[in-house]
PDB file of C-alpha atoms in Angstrom:
ATOM      1  CA  ILE A   1     101.366 100.863  78.640  1.00 44.00           C
ATOM      2  CA  ASP A   2      99.107  99.020  81.234  1.00 44.00           C
ATOM      3  CA  GLY A   3      98.327 102.462  82.782  1.00 46.00           C
ATOM      4  CA  PHE A   4      96.687 103.988  79.592  1.00 47.00           C
ATOM      5  CA  LYS A   5      93.027 103.867  79.068  1.00 50.00           C
ATOM      6  CA  ASP A   6      93.090 102.068  75.847  1.00 52.00           C
ATOM      7  CA  PRO A   7      96.457 100.312  75.344  1.00 51.00           C
ATOM      8  CA  LYS A   8      95.309  98.400  72.228  1.00 53.00           C
ATOM      9  CA  ASN A   9      95.500 101.632  70.312  1.00 52.00           C
ATOM     10  CA  MET A  10      98.863 102.692  71.358  1.00 49.00           C
ATOM     11  CA  HIS A  11     100.257 102.669  67.943  1.00 48.00           C
ATOM     12  CA  VAL A  12      99.206 106.437  67.594  1.00 46.00           C
ATOM     13  CA  ILE A  13     101.355 107.246  70.578  1.00 53.00           C
ATOM     14  CA  TYR A  14     104.252 105.071  69.553  1.00 53.00           C
ATOM     15  CA  SER A  15     104.697 107.038  66.317  1.00 55.00           C
ATOM     16  CA  ASP A  16     105.262 110.253  68.329  1.00 58.00           C
ATOM     17  CA  PHE A  17     108.373 108.957  70.176  1.00 56.00           C
ATOM     18  CA  LYS A  18     111.595 110.468  69.066  1.00 57.00           C
ATOM     19  CA  CYS A  19     113.773 108.236  71.073  1.00 61.00           C
ATOM     20  CA  ASP A  20     114.202 104.496  71.833  1.00 73.00           C
ATOM     21  CA  PHE A  21     111.550 103.117  74.166  1.00 79.00           C
ATOM     22  CA  LEU A  22     110.759 100.028  76.121  1.00 85.00           C
ATOM     23  CA  VAL A  23     107.098  98.719  76.598  1.00 84.00           C
ATOM     24  CA  THR A  24     105.777  96.879  79.473  1.00 84.00           C
ATOM     25  CA  CYS A  25     102.292  95.456  80.131  1.00 82.00           C
ATOM     26  CA  ARG A  26     102.152  93.999  83.612  1.00 76.00           C
ATOM     27  CA  PRO A  27      99.815  91.275  84.674  1.00 76.00           C
ATOM     28  CA  LYS A  28      96.871  92.310  86.835  1.00 66.00           C
ATOM     29  CA  THR A  29      97.820  92.723  90.433  1.00 57.00           C
ATOM     30  CA  ASN A  30      96.826  95.008  93.372  1.00 44.00           C
ATOM     31  CA  GLU A  31      99.680  97.314  92.266  1.00 49.00           C
ATOM     32  CA  ASN A  32      98.444  98.299  88.879  1.00 46.00           C
ATOM     33  CA  ASN A  33      95.551  98.297  86.451  1.00 41.00           C
ATOM     34  CA  SER A  34      96.910  95.936  83.808  1.00 43.00           C
ATOM     35  CA  PRO A  35      94.741  93.923  81.403  1.00 44.00           C
ATOM     36  CA  ASN A  36      93.766  90.807  83.254  1.00 49.00           C
ATOM     37  CA  HIS A  37      94.068  88.315  80.292  1.00 72.00           C
ATOM     38  CA  GLU A  38      97.423  86.851  79.162  1.00 78.00           C
ATOM     39  CA  LYS A  39      96.387  86.645  75.590  1.00 80.00           C
ATOM     40  CA  GLU A  40      95.311  90.371  75.670  1.00 83.00           C
ATOM     41  CA  ARG A  41      98.650  91.291  77.112  1.00 83.00           C
ATOM     42  CA  MET A  42     100.399  89.437  74.469  1.00 87.00           C
ATOM     43  CA  GLN A  43      98.519  91.192  71.705  1.00 88.00           C
ATOM     44  CA  ILE A  44      99.234  94.509  73.289  1.00 86.00           C
ATOM     45  CA  LEU A  45     103.059  93.772  73.459  1.00 90.00           C
ATOM     46  CA  LYS A  46     103.046  92.353  69.959  1.00 92.00           C
ATOM     47  CA  ASN A  47     101.466  95.677  68.807  1.00 89.00           C
ATOM     48  CA  ALA A  48     104.260  97.583  70.505  1.00 88.00           C
ATOM     49  CA  ILE A  49     106.814  95.294  68.757  1.00 91.00           C
ATOM     50  CA  LEU A  50     105.201  95.938  65.415  1.00 90.00           C
ATOM     51  CA  ASN A  51     105.071  99.743  66.038  1.00 86.00           C
ATOM     52  CA  GLY A  52     108.646 100.576  66.976  1.00 86.00           C
ATOM     53  CA  ALA A  53     109.292  99.475  70.437  1.00 88.00           C
ATOM     54  CA  LYS A  54     113.110  98.998  70.816  1.00 92.00           C
ATOM     55  CA  TYR A  55     112.642  96.735  73.891  1.00 93.00           C
ATOM     56  CA  VAL A  56     109.723  94.698  75.092  1.00 94.00           C
ATOM     57  CA  ASP A  57     109.571  93.721  78.836  1.00 94.00           C
ATOM     58  CA  ILE A  58     107.959  90.181  79.499  1.00 94.00           C
ATOM     59  CA  GLU A  59     107.134  89.021  83.010  1.00 93.00           C
ATOM     60  CA  LEU A  60     108.851  85.745  84.109  1.00 95.00           C
ATOM     61  CA  GLU A  61     105.536  84.820  85.563  1.00 91.00           C
ATOM     62  CA  THR A  62     103.838  85.019  82.087  1.00 89.00           C
ATOM     63  CA  ALA A  63     102.571  81.525  81.088  1.00 86.00           C
ATOM     64  CA  PRO A  64     105.566  79.815  79.455  1.00 90.00           C
ATOM     65  CA  ASN A  65     104.012  79.154  76.053  1.00 90.00           C
ATOM     66  CA  ILE A  66     102.922  82.754  75.768  1.00 89.00           C
ATOM     67  CA  ARG A  67     106.314  84.021  77.093  1.00 92.00           C
ATOM     68  CA  GLU A  68     108.171  81.871  74.486  1.00 94.00           C
ATOM     69  CA  GLU A  69     105.945  83.117  71.627  1.00 94.00           C
ATOM     70  CA  LEU A  70     106.496  86.640  72.562  1.00 94.00           C
ATOM     71  CA  LEU A  71     110.303  86.243  72.960  1.00 95.00           C
ATOM     72  CA  GLU A  72     110.326  84.594  69.445  1.00 96.00           C
ATOM     73  CA  PHE A  73     108.122  87.263  67.940  1.00 97.00           C
ATOM     74  CA  ALA A  74     110.350  90.014  69.276  1.00 96.00           C
ATOM     75  CA  LYS A  75     113.471  88.414  67.984  1.00 96.00           C
ATOM     76  CA  GLU A  76     111.825  88.005  64.581  1.00 97.00           C
ATOM     77  CA  HIS A  77     111.362  91.728  64.562  1.00 96.00           C
ATOM     78  CA  ASP A  78     114.798  92.846  65.940  1.00 96.00           C
ATOM     79  CA  VAL A  79     113.276  94.092  69.191  1.00 96.00           C
ATOM     80  CA  LYS A  80     115.318  93.349  72.248  1.00 96.00           C
ATOM     81  CA  THR A  81     113.742  91.408  75.106  1.00 97.00           C
ATOM     82  CA  VAL A  82     113.765  91.852  78.885  1.00 97.00           C
ATOM     83  CA  ILE A  83     112.632  89.106  81.148  1.00 97.00           C
ATOM     84  CA  SER A  84     111.574  90.572  84.386  1.00 97.00           C
ATOM     85  CA  PHE A  85     110.792  89.403  87.947  1.00 97.00           C
ATOM     86  CA  HIS A  86     109.207  91.566  90.548  1.00 96.00           C
ATOM     87  CA  ASN A  87     108.460  90.966  94.215  1.00 97.00           C
ATOM     88  CA  TYR A  88     106.270  93.778  95.600  1.00 95.00           C
ATOM     89  CA  GLU A  89     106.228  92.230  99.030  1.00 97.00           C
ATOM     90  CA  ARG A  90     109.823  91.772 100.013  1.00 98.00           C
ATOM     91  CA  THR A  91     113.453  91.197  98.953  1.00 98.00           C
ATOM     92  CA  PRO A  92     114.144  87.311  98.895  1.00 97.00           C
ATOM     93  CA  ARG A  93     117.429  85.895 100.137  1.00 95.00           C
ATOM     94  CA  LEU A  94     120.336  86.063  97.763  1.00 94.00           C
ATOM     95  CA  GLU A  95     120.115  82.224  97.330  1.00 95.00           C
ATOM     96  CA  GLU A  96     116.493  82.467  96.298  1.00 97.00           C
ATOM     97  CA  LEU A  97     117.096  85.322  93.882  1.00 97.00           C
ATOM     98  CA  GLU A  98     119.992  83.406  92.182  1.00 95.00           C
ATOM     99  CA  LYS A  99     117.506  80.554  91.494  1.00 97.00           C
ATOM    100  CA  ILE A 100     115.105  82.991  89.869  1.00 97.00           C
ATOM    101  CA  ILE A 101     117.903  84.597  87.773  1.00 97.00           C
ATOM    102  CA  GLN A 102     118.939  81.148  86.592  1.00 96.00           C
ATOM    103  CA  GLU A 103     115.211  80.613  85.401  1.00 96.00           C
ATOM    104  CA  MET A 104     115.460  84.108  83.637  1.00 96.00           C
ATOM    105  CA  GLN A 105     118.754  83.067  81.823  1.00 95.00           C
ATOM    106  CA  GLU A 106     117.064  79.964  80.517  1.00 95.00           C
ATOM    107  CA  SER A 107     114.471  82.138  78.784  1.00 93.00           C
ATOM    108  CA  LYS A 108     117.243  83.421  76.332  1.00 92.00           C
ATOM    109  CA  ALA A 109     115.965  87.003  76.832  1.00 96.00           C
ATOM    110  CA  ASP A 110     118.627  89.722  75.971  1.00 97.00           C
ATOM    111  CA  ILE A 111     118.414  91.321  79.341  1.00 97.00           C
ATOM    112  CA  MET A 112     117.112  90.366  82.807  1.00 98.00           C
ATOM    113  CA  LYS A 113     115.365  92.642  85.275  1.00 97.00           C
ATOM    114  CA  CYS A 114     115.055  91.821  88.935  1.00 98.00           C
ATOM    115  CA  ALA A 115     113.076  94.336  91.193  1.00 97.00           C
ATOM    116  CA  CYS A 116     112.165  93.669  94.737  1.00 98.00           C
ATOM    117  CA  MET A 117     110.597  95.679  97.544  1.00 98.00           C
ATOM    118  CA  ALA A 118     113.347  96.846  99.883  1.00 98.00           C
ATOM    119  CA  HIS A 119     112.258  97.297 103.514  1.00 98.00           C
ATOM    120  CA  SER A 120     115.752  98.302 104.622  1.00 98.00           C
ATOM    121  CA  TYR A 121     119.101  99.387 103.140  1.00 97.00           C
ATOM    122  CA  SER A 122     120.244  95.771 103.589  1.00 97.00           C
ATOM    123  CA  ASP A 123     117.534  94.627 101.322  1.00 98.00           C
ATOM    124  CA  ALA A 124     118.670  97.232  98.657  1.00 97.00           C
ATOM    125  CA  HIS A 125     122.164  96.062  99.110  1.00 96.00           C
ATOM    126  CA  VAL A 126     121.141  92.512  98.211  1.00 97.00           C
ATOM    127  CA  MET A 127     119.849  93.903  94.900  1.00 98.00           C
ATOM    128  CA  ILE A 128     123.067  95.746  94.470  1.00 97.00           C
ATOM    129  CA  ASP A 129     125.057  92.611  94.900  1.00 96.00           C
ATOM    130  CA  ILE A 130     122.826  90.993  92.188  1.00 96.00           C
ATOM    131  CA  GLN A 131     123.671  93.908  89.828  1.00 96.00           C
ATOM    132  CA  GLN A 132     127.422  93.763  90.534  1.00 96.00           C
ATOM    133  CA  LYS A 133     127.562  89.965  90.059  1.00 94.00           C
ATOM    134  CA  TRP A 134     125.555  89.932  86.792  1.00 94.00           C
ATOM    135  CA  SER A 135     126.829  93.353  85.456  1.00 91.00           C
ATOM    136  CA  ASP A 136     125.459  94.292  82.048  1.00 94.00           C
ATOM    137  CA  LYS A 137     123.237  91.302  81.850  1.00 95.00           C
ATOM    138  CA  ILE A 138     120.793  92.376  84.423  1.00 97.00           C
ATOM    139  CA  ILE A 139     118.829  95.479  85.776  1.00 97.00           C
ATOM    140  CA  ALA A 140     118.569  94.839  89.563  1.00 98.00           C
ATOM    141  CA  PHE A 141     117.271  97.259  92.128  1.00 97.00           C
ATOM    142  CA  GLY A 142     115.245  97.539  95.172  1.00 97.00           C
ATOM    143  CA  MET A 143     111.827  99.233  95.021  1.00 97.00           C
ATOM    144  CA  GLY A 144     110.335 101.624  97.599  1.00 97.00           C
ATOM    145  CA  SER A 145     111.960 104.504  99.541  1.00 96.00           C
ATOM    146  CA  PHE A 146     114.830 102.201 100.792  1.00 97.00           C
ATOM    147  CA  GLY A 147     115.539 101.073  97.224  1.00 96.00           C
ATOM    148  CA  SER A 148     115.503 104.297  95.303  1.00 95.00           C
ATOM    149  CA  PHE A 149     119.279 104.818  95.523  1.00 95.00           C
ATOM    150  CA  SER A 150     119.907 101.256  94.327  1.00 96.00           C
ATOM    151  CA  ARG A 151     118.338 102.387  90.918  1.00 95.00           C
ATOM    152  CA  VAL A 152     121.332 104.699  90.430  1.00 95.00           C
ATOM    153  CA  ILE A 153     123.874 102.270  91.854  1.00 95.00           C
ATOM    154  CA  SER A 154     122.792  99.706  89.329  1.00 96.00           C
ATOM    155  CA  LEU A 155     123.712 102.113  86.516  1.00 94.00           C
ATOM    156  CA  LEU A 156     127.097 102.522  88.057  1.00 94.00           C
ATOM    157  CA  TYR A 157     127.458  98.845  88.121  1.00 95.00           C
ATOM    158  CA  SER A 158     126.768  98.479  84.275  1.00 95.00           C
ATOM    159  CA  ALA A 159     123.102  97.998  84.147  1.00 95.00           C
ATOM    160  CA  PRO A 160     122.238  98.505  80.468  1.00 95.00           C
ATOM    161  CA  PHE A 161     119.671 101.152  81.388  1.00 93.00           C
ATOM    162  CA  MET A 162     117.144 102.205  84.034  1.00 92.00           C
ATOM    163  CA  TYR A 163     113.282 102.244  83.940  1.00 89.00           C
ATOM    164  CA  VAL A 164     112.080 105.828  84.183  1.00 87.00           C
ATOM    165  CA  PRO A 165     108.366 107.014  83.709  1.00 81.00           C
ATOM    166  CA  LEU A 166     107.138 109.288  80.919  1.00 70.00           C
ATOM    167  CA  ASN A 167     105.326 111.605  83.261  1.00 76.00           C
ATOM    168  CA  VAL A 168     103.717 109.580  86.214  1.00 82.00           C
ATOM    169  CA  LYS A 169     105.835 107.209  88.362  1.00 85.00           C
ATOM    170  CA  THR A 170     104.674 103.645  87.881  1.00 82.00           C
ATOM    171  CA  GLY A 171     106.694 101.847  90.520  1.00 86.00           C
ATOM    172  CA  PRO A 172     107.448 102.390  94.167  1.00 91.00           C
ATOM    173  CA  GLY A 173     110.773 104.294  94.561  1.00 92.00           C
ATOM    174  CA  GLN A 174     110.918 105.133  90.915  1.00 93.00           C
ATOM    175  CA  LEU A 175     113.001 108.173  89.884  1.00 93.00           C
ATOM    176  CA  TYR A 176     112.555 110.453  86.944  1.00 90.00           C
ATOM    177  CA  LYS A 177     115.233 110.680  84.372  1.00 88.00           C
ATOM    178  CA  ASN A 178     116.283 114.125  85.534  1.00 90.00           C
ATOM    179  CA  GLU A 179     116.688 112.934  89.040  1.00 91.00           C
ATOM    180  CA  ILE A 180     118.899 110.187  87.963  1.00 92.00           C
ATOM    181  CA  GLU A 181     120.879 112.419  85.588  1.00 91.00           C
ATOM    182  CA  THR A 182     121.476 114.982  88.446  1.00 93.00           C
ATOM    183  CA  ILE A 183     122.726 112.379  90.786  1.00 93.00           C
ATOM    184  CA  LEU A 184     124.999 110.701  88.257  1.00 92.00           C
ATOM    185  CA  ASN A 185     126.320 114.176  87.301  1.00 92.00           C
ATOM    186  CA  TYR A 186     127.145 114.858  90.857  1.00 92.00           C
ATOM    187  CA  ILE A 187     128.956 111.636  91.344  1.00 91.00           C
ATOM    188  CA  GLU A 188     131.025 112.269  88.222  1.00 89.00           C
ATOM    189  CA  SER A 189     131.967 115.717  89.294  1.00 90.00           C
ATOM    190  CA  THR A 190     133.370 114.533  92.710  1.00 82.00           C
TER     191      THR A 190
END
């Protein structure tokens, strides 16, 4: 929701959804236009929780006290939580990613997400290895043109779901729902 002009008043749009939806509100970075203040982000996510979100995505880098408060608030309202890690610069080595995943596990979120910029197919393969190892507990994929295919592979390795945009791609290498469905249908038919 960080891409909307007025994310504080999203409850009007939430009521129009006819399917389960996940809400994110990323911290301010060079990659997006998210609100800059942690407490403001927390209020936006709480509003989503109160207005029908099935999942809420909370960044691992969120201040620990705010992160824990959001995780607790979501659980109190029967909303599933995703703890996410993004590296928009590179794909860290597997050992480094496993330490990050350990930290995500300690958060007690329902699902983990790990997305890293892939500068080669080898980078994307690291993310596939993560997905394969952690199976349905994580959504792991490479971002960027080298990582696009790993979004589909993650689903084949039991990722609970994949992030797809409503109408405008919000991440490098992101695929629309119909693109993913076309690829999966092709794989199933062969």
